[in-house]
Each structure stands twice: as structure tokens, then as C-alpha cells.
Amino acid sequence: MAELVVDARPTGPAPDPAPDPAELYRGMRLIRSFEECALGLVKSGEIVGGIHPYIGEEAVAVGVCAVLRPDDLITSTHRGHGHVLAKGSDPRRMLAELCGRATGLNRGRGGSMHAADVSVGILGANAIVGGAAPIAAGAAWAAKRAGADRVVATFFGDGALNQGVLLETMNLAALWALPLVFVCENNGYATTMATASAVAGTAAGRAAAFGLPSVTVDGMDVLAVHAASAAAVAAARDGSGPTFIEALTYRYGPHHTIEQRIRLAYRTQEEIDQWRQRDPLDVHGARIPPGQREQIDAEITELIEAAVEFARSSPDPDPKDALEFLYASGMTGRSGAVDG
Amino acid sequence: MAELVVDARPTGPAPDPAPDPAELYRGMRLIRSFEECALGLVKSGEIVGGIHPYIGEEAVAVGVCAVLRPDDLITSTHRGHGHVLAKGSDPRRMLAELCGRATGLNRGRGGSMHAADVSVGILGANAIVGGAAPIAAGAAWAAKRAGADRVVATFFGDGALNQGVLLETMNLAALWALPLVFVCENNGYATTMATASAVAGTAAGRAAAFGLPSVTVDGMDVLAVHAASAAAVAAARDGSGPTFIEALTYRYGPHHTIEQRIRLAYRTQEEIDQWRQRDPLDVHGARIPPGQREQIDAEITELIEAAVEFARSSPDPDPKDALEFLYASGMTGRSGAVDG
Amino acid sequence: MAKLSYAKALNRALADELARDPSVCVLGEDVAAGIAQFTLGLAKQFGPDRVIDTPISEQAFTSLATGAALCGMRPVIEFQIPSLLFLVFEQVANQAHKFSLMTGGQVKVPVTYVVPSSGSREGWAGQHSDHPYSLFAHVGIKTIVPAMPSDAYGLLVSAIRDDDPTVIFAPALAMGIREDVTTELVPIPIGQARVHRAGEDVTVVAVGHLVSAALAVAEELAGEISVEVFDPRTLYPFDWAALAASLDRTGRLVVIDDSNRMCGFGAEVLATAAEEMRLVAPPRRVTRPDGAVLPFALALDRVVQPGRDQLVAAIRAVMK
Amino acid sequence: MAKLSYAKALNRALADELARDPSVCVLGEDVAAGIAQFTLGLAKQFGPDRVIDTPISEQAFTSLATGAALCGMRPVIEFQIPSLLFLVFEQVANQAHKFSLMTGGQVKVPVTYVVPSSGSREGWAGQHSDHPYSLFAHVGIKTIVPAMPSDAYGLLVSAIRDDDPTVIFAPALAMGIREDVTTELVPIPIGQARVHRAGEDVTVVAVGHLVSAALAVAEELAGEISVEVFDPRTLYPFDWAALAASLDRTGRLVVIDDSNRMCGFGAEVLATAAEEMRLVAPPRRVTRPDGAVLPFALALDRVVQPGRDQLVAAIRAVMK
Ligand SMILES: Cc1ncc(C[n+]2csc(CCOP(=O)(O)OP(=O)(O)O)c2C)c(N)n1
Ligand SMILES: Cc1ncc(C[n+]2csc(CCOP(=O)(O)OP(=O)(O)O)c2C)c(N)n1
Ligand SMILES: [Mg+2]
Ligand SMILES: [Mg+2]
């Protein structure tokens, strides 16, 4: 079992504070292409249960994770593919996980909503809105106690702003000056509910209530997210405590792939088209030489093809091991059937 | 069963907006004497399980409830005797409840932490910190839907400021403009924990986060509480929505009577003495003629003696009815013993 | 003779009660859009005052419903995921359930909690695949798991009209079931079991979607073993008299139940039968394993749930 | 030969583990003051970094402990009231418990939850008198209810060292129990039962503070009926082998258990015994009633809890 004991020594070099435009673009392109591929595999039935596509929000995951060290940690959400890829998981193993293969990040046990990869600092996607924030706070608390200069970033949506445990966590993080960055991906909706009709006050106001410094950034511009994150992570690392980042973004696709099967009228095509005008890949893509952009696109296409190949050729986990890992101590409970 | 169906017609006259100094003093004196009496009954073992004395905080309950109509509602806390008496429950039945008698407000089923009296608009003390606020919000919501101009006041301590469900409720109340008044009794401590070491930011900041108007008042001066409450209740009644009141107050006694049995050093005698300088009964008592004050004191003493007499002479509930009222529908479950 | 689906039956029951009683309303996430099918079309029919979208604040809106119920309303709450009931466990078990007794009978709390898609939904994995009905039966919440559309309709109606908190689990694997509805839909009393198929040799108590599995197995074994298929419909209160009557005939008991084995519903049925009823052979349970967490990969998810083969094995075991 | 109290045993076990392992810490409300006795004096001895007072944010600090445990710490959490476990049920059952499997074995969550004073505390009434251990056994959390000081010590030590989430209930009615401690205190393996008194006629499985009641009853009936007093110590995992061995001798079973009857711990013991073990007479349970809420008035509070007279009646019933 990959032990995650906090180490006072940083296990990786700090990323160059200056952003690398090409690398940021590559990160977003990887997520976009991965998600488009995953949508296909949902249609074909190779991914069971569907996914919450991250398409449109790529700049947030990439901008934040670009300033994190390999030994820094993140927690993710039900819409977590972007975070997992941006933090450095192998896309092949991530796709294998979505396909429920033994070679997946979670050995096929977690799937889309629970993808975790401790080896690169991903404590896991969480299927409960707001559920990951206190876990991230605990990791930050452990790091601080160990004297490590590790930072933890926790992603959550605007819907989590109304979840009590997130608010309790903001209080604890501020109170104990935890090396934690709250990243609110405000995409305007919680499933079908508009943020405005669910959130009294503002995200920034929530942060202010607990004395948390906050910044609201254009979540469609990876450089804006990168700059805000760099400052927040630096503050957390030097002991100044947590920061709250609200990234204004938008999901181009359905809340979840099942939404494609039901007619929902909670937002207009005009609204979607408007946000598409500011597609994060174009906003930032325009900043790098066209030739280089095409080359990256091509490399990613290959990479995704390889991931599909890897996932498809990977073995399924053995049903007789269905409850392996249930207890870390190795304990096994009784089966549910009549034995023998 | 006393039905509590919301009625669009106010069932009582609005209290005179101008405070009646003598009545305010009487209300506080009643609570003070009741609590002193209860402390004695805890010592003598007539009240089982102990109490959370309200002594020192009388001005809050009295100031708030003085501006409420009989058909307005309140929810209370583990430290709830003051609220229950101030809202108009019969002290005799309240004391009988603390003594576990069949004549008690809850027929001896609730005790100190669950005292409820629907007949005068008390939805109940609640033994879970923060637990009553959403229930109060629901009552306010029902009133608003029914077109009633009923107002609900919910009391809670500073410790509840860190409880997620209270924060969720503040969001809902603001969002839906509920006729609700949040009354935070900030007595500086949650059991042994100083508010400053538990609350990042401030109570007012919590309110602002949700766009709730808030006011911080001297909780040792009943007129200050009365004025703030009158404004908040008027706003709630005319449809302007919820207000958050923070009353700065202090408990002179132990968190709970068991504390008398253990040595705790979380606050100094000096601090207690300082607050005693501003005893709410003296602060306000000085405003009424000494003769009248003495007369009220004497009347209350008699009233309390009568309450003790009533409680002591009341019958105990019959153990065979231990699970009566478990289901409002009248359903009964199986006993835990071998039948027959 | 119309075919009624389970999902539609729940939807119709809610619509009928909304129409019948102005104190009924439904609260939850995305209920206006009706993405869980349960409330589909009702916002349009009854308006946003009766079908209320809530922020993602389960704890607050669950106790808000309690407060509204104290004041004469009859709220229905939809939970999108079974594990959301874990999140509101305090509000249900410690607040709503206890109010009547703690106040000495001053109030009632007629709230109905509905999970339209409980248990495993293929591919939803660990945190979205629970079937926690035994927890609610243990604390004393009236707990209902309908197996058939007509029961889903009739029991939801009764739950909404009941004066106590009530929870209804609609298994995801039952939502698609269709039933020929010959007679008109009527309320079904809480606490009354239904014998779907009479038999002489063994009584199979099956919960929710597993009733269909039990019926299929009974048919499959018909030549060999006469299986009585017993559907409690309400887990708590349980229809003990009906079970005793069935065991008086068969003397043999198997329970198939999609909750965890340890301290689960199946345990209660076996325990009470062993204490008080006629058993000529040791009874058997088919359940989820102890402490089960459903793995994502479909083949793994499936083997953790009780299945037909296991039921057949259990039936053969009690016939030995 | 020193007399050790139950409360002191828990306190000493925690002190010993804090001293032995720097990754151990204790979190909770008023733990520095030690008002629940569990942490008394430890803040002074180990400092505020190891004995941490928390705001009243149970959900957040419960999952905070999970996150810290993922990073190598071994937090112990004190809950002042049993019903606070309802409040954190999602964080325990849906997060801490599921992490290991959901991540495919990448992590472990060694957190210990302690309720020092579970069950009824005279006069604390409805919302402070629960004994919800069956709920945790059902979802699969290792669930421990020590009856004696030496077991309280040894099982808490083992729980803290265990790599999975573990919950320990210390019944309020056991906290004052004193035991002669002749040998040195040692860790007690999780999942191992203890037979306090051997007997031939009937096996009484008693939980927590009820072990003392069972011993008293066994003594009282000694002339007439030979009662074996079986203390599981750990409810989940349960020591089924030891129970089977006991029933091979006695063939008769009574369980006395302070949780609600429906789907409670007693149900599981009876069910498994009925399925797999030797029973020459119908087994019996003595429990709280279905859906029990403890009323405030002392006489009422007491009759709702399982008592000695009921145990005697149950023993006589199985001997019939
Ligand atoms: C506590 C909780 N309540 C409800 C759900 C069901 N649910 C899953 S995602 C979602 C909407 C979340 O919205 P938001 O936080 O804004 O994230 P987004 O989907 O927009 O990325 C809901 C209600 C859940 N998973 N957890
Ligand atoms: C949710 C919850 N956590 C813990 C407790 C135990 N407890 C009872 S009162 C109390 C302190 C409450 O402090 P505060 O809210 O400031 O009210 P005060 O006692 O000062 O009036 C605590 C921790 C509880 N009853 N509920
Ligand atoms: Mg969103
Ligand atoms: Mg306080």
C-alpha cells in the first residue's frame, strides 16, 4: 500500500513561478480530449454509469495544479477528471479506471467519482458535495504539524457553498491557519439550480465571514487562475494560512451524461454559446504559436488513442476479489450468502 | 393533542411597542428566582440530571420575548429555562417538568433540555447545538406560506456559530426571506472554550455572508435587547425577512451543574466579578422605583414557592406509559422484553 | 388494462396527494426539473410553491420540513442519493423521530422522506449505492420498501397521510418495473405484508426489487419445491402476524435482503422467527456481506449484491 | 493489587498511546479541560498540540481526522454525546469507512471514535441517551463496547493501533466500574470474546454495562440454573467461533443488549445462532423496545432499558 506519511522534506522541485504557456495549453487540451473520448465511451457502454464532464472548466484545474508541487495534495469532486489529470495522473490509468479495469488508478474499485492517485498527491474525488473539503483540511493540518511545507488544494463547486460541512471547514482552516487553498469552481449551476437562486450573498462573502482572504478570477483564462493560485499557494506555503479562490467558469456539457437522455430547460442555448465564445482553450491557445498548438493537439490525440488502447486491453478485476481492500487491516467480514 | 396549525389570523394582540420597565424587570426576576430555586432542587436531588443555568443572561430572553405576540413562536436551547418562562409558560408546570412530574409541560417526558409548550408558542428546547434553528426556519416558512404574519425567534449560543446546519439555515432564511429572528446569545464560552478560540471572524460577519442584516447589542441591558428585537420582529412581520441579533452576555454560573463537581479553570473569578458589576437585574432594576422592585421581588418569591409546592405535590407519570406518545399516529412498537 | 411503471406510480401518488391536500408539498434538489422522475411534471402542474427546489443543504431543509410539519404542513422530501440519508441522520433520528415523545405528545411530525433510486445504480460506485433501510428500522422510523408499482403508489399515499416521519426507499432496480393495473389505485396500509405467491415448503421473505427475483426463483423451482413469496412492503412496522401464519404452514424461512448482513433487516426477521415462530429447519439469509462497500467495476458491484443463485442455494439449504 | 476504574482505564490507555506514538492525538470539545474524564490531565501532560480542543463542528473535525489519518496520523476523537455520532454518520460511514476500498487499497484511515458515556445518563433524556452501536456494526465500522476496565484499556489501545476506523462506546453505567488489576494492562485483540463465567445450561450474551447485570443474575440463579456469561467485547467483528463453542455446551441462548430491538445487535446474534449453531430451545432477546426514545422522568427512563428482571424471565423462558 502506497503510504502517504507526511514528509518534512519536499519530495519535488517547486514549479517555475512563471507560467509556461505551452504546458498550460497542453494540460487543458489533455483534459478536453480525454473528456471527449470518455463521452464516446459512455455512449458505447464501455464506461458504465456515466460521467460528469469537465469540458469548459479546464482552465481552473490546470491553472491551480500548475503551481502545485508533486508532493502537494488535492481533493476533487464528482466532476473530477480535470483535477486528476492536471495533478499528473497517468491518463491511461485514469481511463482504465473509468472503464473499471484492474489497471485503473483505483484498480477499478472507484470509477469516475472516486478516482484517487496518492502517488501524485490526489486524495480522491468525492461523490458527496462538500465532502472532500474537511478531508483536505485534515491533510493540511497533518502537514503543518509535521513541519512540512506541503500545501493542499481542495476543489468544489458553487453548490457546495450551501453545504454546512464546507462552511465549518472554512472556519477551522482560518482558525488554525492551515496551508489550504479553497478552489470554488462557480459554473453558475448546481445541476439545474442557478447559483443565484441557491446562494444568498456571495462566495467571497462566505470567505470574508471566516476572515479568509479571497479572490474571484476569470475561470476561462488559465493565466488568471494561475496567477491567483500562485499567490494563494505561496501564502499557504509560507505559513500565512488559507485563501479562497472563486473561479467563474462554465460547463459546456450536461451536468451528467444521463442528462442527455432527459430534456432540461434550466439554461438557454444563447447562454451556452456566449460562454463558448470564451472557450479556455481558445482564450489561451491564441497565446501560443499556431504550429506549436497543432503539434500539441496531435501529441494529445496520440496519447488519448494510446490510453483507449491501454484501457481496452487491460484485464477486468476478478469478481472473487470484490471486497479486497474493504479493511486496510486485512480483516474480512462474512459473505452475504449461505456458505458452502 | 394541541394542534399547531398555522392560522392566518393573529391569535393575540401585538404587545405595546413601548417597553414596560416593571414588566421587563418582573420577567427577569422570575427567571433569576426560578433558576436559583432549580439549583437548589438539583442539589437536593429533586431535579435529576442537572441543568444549564440561565443566570446572568435573563435580559436576552426577556428583551426578545417581550416584543413577541402570543402566537409568535420560539425555539430554545439546552440553556432554555429563561426562554420558556419569558415566552409565557406557567412556571409551575415548567418546574414540574424539571422534576419529571406528570403535570409538567411535557408530562415529564422532556425535562430541562426539551421543555416545550405549544400552547404559548414554544416549539421546544433542543439538546443539540444548532439543531433548533432549521426547525424554527420551517415554522417561519409555514407561517409565510399560510399568509400568517407570525414571526419566529430562534435562540442559540455562540458555540452554534460553528455548526454547519445553523449556517445552512441562515442561507435558506435569507434566500426565502423568512419571518425569522436569529438570536445569538454570545456569553463568551461554549462550555470551556472561549468564543475567540472557536470562531474565526465574527458573529456579525457570519450574518453578512448571507446578506442578513445584523445588530450586536448589550445583552446585559434588557432595553437594548428590547429595542433591537422590536426592530427585527417588525421587519420579519412586514415581510422584510430575517435579522440576526448578537446579544453580548455572560453566564454567572457553571456551564452545567455537574461543573460544580469538577474544578475547571477556563475563566477567572475577576472576569466573573466584572460581569456581575453589570447584572441585568441591577442595570434595569435601577430604572424602576425601589418600592415597586421590592414588591415584584416579593410576588415572584411567592410565585416560586407555589411552583415548588405544585411540583412536589404533582404525581409522577406511570412507568407503564413510558412509551406513550412515541408515535403521534398511536402506533406502538414491540417491547424489549420477553412477552409474558 | 393499463401498464403502470414503478416510477410513474410514485409520481402519480405524489401528484394525487398534492392535488388532494394543500398542506402537502415536495422539497429537494432539482425537483422542479424532476430529474429523478419522482417529481416529473409536478412543478408545471402545482407551481414552485408546492414543488420547491432547495440549495444543497440537506441538513437544513430536512429539519425545515420538521418545523413546517410541526405547524401543520405535510412535507415530502426527495433525496437524490441514499447516502444523503446518512447526512441527515441526526435531523431524522434525533429530531423528527423524537419530537412527539419528548414533548409529551404536544406535536406530530408528518414528513415523508423518499429516495427514488436506492441501492446499486450500475456504475455509481461506493458512495452512491447504499441501501440503508435497516438503519431507519432500527431507530424506529416507519420504513417502507415497495416492490411493485401498485404498492409504491398505495404506500406513498399512506406515508404522506401518516402522522409520523416515514421513509420510503424505491430501489433503483425496481423503478423500471411495470405492472398491469386492473383495479384502481388505492392507499395501502402501512405495516401490512403481501403474499405474492402461496407455497407449502418454504417462506421466502424478499425486500423491494428482490421480490421479483424471489418470484422468478419460485417459478423456476416450482416442480421441486413449493415456495411462498412474502413481501413485507413495510419493514418497520413489520407484519409479524402474517409471517407467523406463513411459517405455520411452511416451517421454513429464507430472507433475501439487499442491506448489509450484520444487524440488517434479515437478522431481525430470523431472530423474531427463531424466538416466536414455528421453524422446522434452521433459517437462512441472503444479504450483502458484512460492512459492504460496492466496488465500481460492474462485475464486482453485482457479486456484492444478493442474487438469484444465492437464493436458490439458501432455499435448498433449508430444505435439506 | 490496585483498583482501576473504567474511566481511568480509558484515560490511561489514551495516555500510554499518546506517549508511545507521536502520530496519536485526541480531538474534541473540551478535551483540554477533560470534562468527560476521558482526557483528564492529558493536555497538561502532552500539550495543546496533542490534545486539541475543537469548535462545535463535529462534521468538519471528524473528516479532518480522516484526512489527517490518510497522511499518517492516528487521531482519536471524543464525542460528548452518543447522538453526535448521528451528526457525523456520513463522515464515518460514507467517507472514513469507504476510503480503503474505493481507492483500491491506496490508503488507510486509522481513526478511533470514542463516546465516553453512551446510553442513558440519568436525567439527560431523549436526545442524549442513545446507544447506537448496532448502526455502526451494520455499516461495518469496527464496534467495541468494553464491559470491564481492563478490557476498556486493552481494546482502546488496540483500536488506536488498528488501521481502520473504529468506534468505542463506553456506557455511562460502566464508567464507574472498578476492577482489581492484578496483572499488567495489555492490549486486547479486536474481535475476541471473553467468557466471564462458565455455565452449562444457558449462554447469556451481554453487552457493555449489562455484563455486570448478567453476572449478578447468574450468581442469583446459581443454585437453579447454570448460566454462562459471554461478553463479546467487540460487537463487530464478532467472535462467532467462541459463541458456537459456548452453544455447543449449553444449546440455549439469551442476549441482553441496550440498543433498540428492531435490527439491533441482539437480532444479529440470534439470527446467526439460528442459522449456524446448536440451539435446543428458542433463543431470547432482552433489549430496548422498538424505536425507543428515552423519556426524561427517571422511572420511565429506567423501564425502557433492559433490566435484570427481564433477563431472569428470558433465562427461565429458554429453560422451559
Ligand atoms: C451532499 C450532496 N447532495 C447532493 C448530491 C447530488 N449532486 C451531485 S452533483 C450535484 C450538484 C453539484 O453542484 P456544484 O457543487 O455546483 O458542482 P458542479 O456539478 O456544478 O460542478 C448534486 C446536487 C451530492 N452528491 N451530495
Ligand atoms: C452538536 C452538539 N455538539 C456538542 C454538544 C454538547 N454541548 C452541549 S452545550 C455545549 C456548549 C454550547 O455552547 P454555546 O452554544 O455557546 O451555548 P452556551 O452553553 O454557552 O449557552 C456543548 C458543546 C451538543 N449538545 N450538540
Ligand atoms: Mg456548479
Ligand atoms: Mg456560549
PDB file of C-alpha atoms and ligand atoms in Angstrom, chain A residues 52-54 57 77-80 83 113 126-131 156-161 163 165 184-193 195 249 251 254-256, chain B residues 168, chain C residues 29-30 35 54-58 61 79-81 83-84 87 124 127-128, chain D residues 90 94, ligand 1:
ATOM      1  CA  HIS A  52     -19.830  14.474 -15.047  1.00  0.00           C
ATOM      2  CA  PRO A  53     -17.869  16.070 -17.916  1.00  0.00           C
ATOM      3  CA  TYR A  54     -15.385  18.816 -17.079  1.00  0.00           C
ATOM      4  CA  GLU A  57     -13.742  24.311 -16.956  1.00  0.00           C
ATOM      5  CA  THR A  77     -15.208  16.340  -6.794  1.00  0.00           C
ATOM      6  CA  HIS A  78     -17.821  14.351  -8.682  1.00  0.00           C
ATOM      7  CA  ARG A  79     -16.663  16.386 -11.703  1.00  0.00           C
ATOM      8  CA  GLY A  80     -13.094  15.398 -11.116  1.00  0.00           C
ATOM      9  CA  HIS A  83      -8.285  17.769 -11.483  1.00  0.00           C
ATOM     10  CA  MET A 113     -16.440   9.797  -8.846  1.00  0.00           C
ATOM     11  CA  ASN A 126     -15.532  12.680  -3.651  1.00  0.00           C
ATOM     12  CA  ALA A 127     -19.105  11.901  -4.616  1.00  0.00           C
ATOM     13  CA  ILE A 128     -20.562  13.964  -1.789  1.00  0.00           C
ATOM     14  CA  VAL A 129     -20.835  17.692  -2.394  1.00  0.00           C
ATOM     15  CA  GLY A 130     -18.597  19.463   0.123  1.00  0.00           C
ATOM     16  CA  GLY A 131     -17.415  16.126   1.482  1.00  0.00           C
ATOM     17  CA  PHE A 156     -15.593  22.188  -5.012  1.00  0.00           C
ATOM     18  CA  GLY A 157     -18.484  23.681  -6.916  1.00  0.00           C
ATOM     19  CA  ASP A 158     -20.784  26.593  -6.203  1.00  0.00           C
ATOM     20  CA  GLY A 159     -23.325  24.099  -4.908  1.00  0.00           C
ATOM     21  CA  ALA A 160     -21.017  23.265  -2.013  1.00  0.00           C
ATOM     22  CA  LEU A 161     -21.247  26.862  -0.783  1.00  0.00           C
ATOM     23  CA  GLN A 163     -23.223  22.683   2.471  1.00  0.00           C
ATOM     24  CA  VAL A 165     -19.509  20.978   6.397  1.00  0.00           C
ATOM     25  CA  CYS A 184     -14.625  27.162  -5.777  1.00  0.00           C
ATOM     26  CA  GLU A 185     -15.496  26.303  -9.358  1.00  0.00           C
ATOM     27  CA  ASN A 186     -18.506  28.538  -9.850  1.00  0.00           C
ATOM     28  CA  ASN A 187     -20.002  27.306 -13.095  1.00  0.00           C
ATOM     29  CA  GLY A 188     -23.312  29.026 -12.437  1.00  0.00           C
ATOM     30  CA  TYR A 189     -25.325  25.928 -11.675  1.00  0.00           C
ATOM     31  CA  ALA A 190     -25.709  23.087  -9.239  1.00  0.00           C
ATOM     32  CA  THR A 191     -27.212  20.521 -11.573  1.00  0.00           C
ATOM     33  CA  THR A 192     -30.288  22.511 -12.680  1.00  0.00           C
ATOM     34  CA  MET A 193     -30.260  25.158  -9.968  1.00  0.00           C
ATOM     35  CA  THR A 195     -26.265  29.776  -8.247  1.00  0.00           C
ATOM     36  CA  THR A 249     -16.412  29.214 -15.198  1.00  0.00           C
ATOM     37  CA  ARG A 251     -19.674  23.671 -18.134  1.00  0.00           C
ATOM     38  CA  PRO A 254     -24.635  18.231 -19.330  1.00  0.00           C
ATOM     39  CA  HIS A 255     -24.404  18.060 -15.555  1.00  0.00           C
ATOM     40  CA  HIS A 256     -24.065  14.309 -16.019  1.00  0.00           C
TER      41      HIS A 256
ATOM     42  CA  GLU B 168     -27.126  26.415   6.092  1.00  0.00           C
TER      43      GLU B 168
ATOM     44  CA  GLU C  29     -32.694  19.251  -5.213  1.00  0.00           C
ATOM     45  CA  ASP C  30     -33.790  19.631  -8.825  1.00  0.00           C
ATOM     46  CA  ILE C  35     -34.545  14.648 -12.910  1.00  0.00           C
ATOM     47  CA  THR C  54     -33.612  23.622  -2.462  1.00  0.00           C
ATOM     48  CA  PRO C  55     -29.944  24.530  -2.218  1.00  0.00           C
ATOM     49  CA  ILE C  56     -27.595  21.646  -1.408  1.00  0.00           C
ATOM     50  CA  SER C  57     -28.308  21.993   2.307  1.00  0.00           C
ATOM     51  CA  GLU C  58     -29.804  18.635   3.223  1.00  0.00           C
ATOM     52  CA  PHE C  61     -34.055  21.562   4.672  1.00  0.00           C
ATOM     53  CA  PHE C  79     -33.150  12.672  -1.613  1.00  0.00           C
ATOM     54  CA  GLN C  80     -31.182  12.159  -4.807  1.00  0.00           C
ATOM     55  CA  ILE C  81     -28.825   9.609  -3.260  1.00  0.00           C
ATOM     56  CA  SER C  83     -26.200   8.216   1.368  1.00  0.00           C
ATOM     57  CA  LEU C  84     -27.776  11.646   1.779  1.00  0.00           C
ATOM     58  CA  LEU C  87     -26.021  13.220   6.133  1.00  0.00           C
ATOM     59  CA  TRP C 124     -22.391   4.813  -9.361  1.00  0.00           C
ATOM     60  CA  GLN C 127     -20.823   6.439  -2.116  1.00  0.00           C
ATOM     61  CA  HIS C 128     -23.978   6.233  -4.220  1.00  0.00           C
TER      62      HIS C 128
ATOM     63  CA  GLU D  90     -21.945  10.492   6.699  1.00  0.00           C
ATOM     64  CA  ASN D  94     -19.654   7.095   3.849  1.00  0.00           C
TER      65      ASN D  94
HETATM   66  C1  LIG E   1     -24.359  16.446  -0.262  1.00  0.00           C
HETATM   67  C2  LIG E   1     -24.814  16.090  -1.637  1.00  0.00           C
HETATM   68  N1  LIG E   1     -26.052  16.463  -2.039  1.00  0.00           N
HETATM   69  C3  LIG E   1     -26.488  16.176  -3.285  1.00  0.00           C
HETATM   70  C4  LIG E   1     -25.708  15.465  -4.158  1.00  0.00           C
HETATM   71  C5  LIG E   1     -26.189  15.158  -5.584  1.00  0.00           C
HETATM   72  N2  LIG E   1     -25.418  16.051  -6.515  1.00  0.00           N
HETATM   73  C6  LIG E   1     -24.332  15.607  -7.170  1.00  0.00           C
HETATM   74  S1  LIG E   1     -23.572  16.834  -8.013  1.00  0.00           S
HETATM   75  C7  LIG E   1     -24.728  17.972  -7.540  1.00  0.00           C
HETATM   76  C8  LIG E   1     -24.625  19.385  -7.973  1.00  0.00           C
HETATM   77  C9  LIG E   1     -23.323  19.984  -7.523  1.00  0.00           C
HETATM   78  O1  LIG E   1     -23.226  21.307  -7.997  1.00  0.00           O
HETATM   79  P1  LIG E   1     -21.865  22.077  -7.849  1.00  0.00           P
HETATM   80  O2  LIG E   1     -21.353  21.920  -6.455  1.00  0.00           O
HETATM   81  O3  LIG E   1     -22.085  23.461  -8.309  1.00  0.00           O
HETATM   82  O4  LIG E   1     -20.852  21.315  -8.785  1.00  0.00           O
HETATM   83  P2  LIG E   1     -20.994  21.172 -10.371  1.00  0.00           P
HETATM   84  O5  LIG E   1     -21.799  19.947 -10.618  1.00  0.00           O
HETATM   85  O6  LIG E   1     -21.647  22.414 -10.872  1.00  0.00           O
HETATM   86  O7  LIG E   1     -19.591  21.037 -10.869  1.00  0.00           O
HETATM   87  C10 LIG E   1     -25.684  17.380  -6.705  1.00  0.00           C
HETATM   88  C11 LIG E   1     -26.832  18.087  -6.103  1.00  0.00           C
HETATM   89  C12 LIG E   1     -24.422  15.053  -3.705  1.00  0.00           C
HETATM   90  N3  LIG E   1     -23.607  14.323  -4.480  1.00  0.00           N
HETATM   91  N4  LIG E   1     -24.012  15.385  -2.455  1.00  0.00           N
END
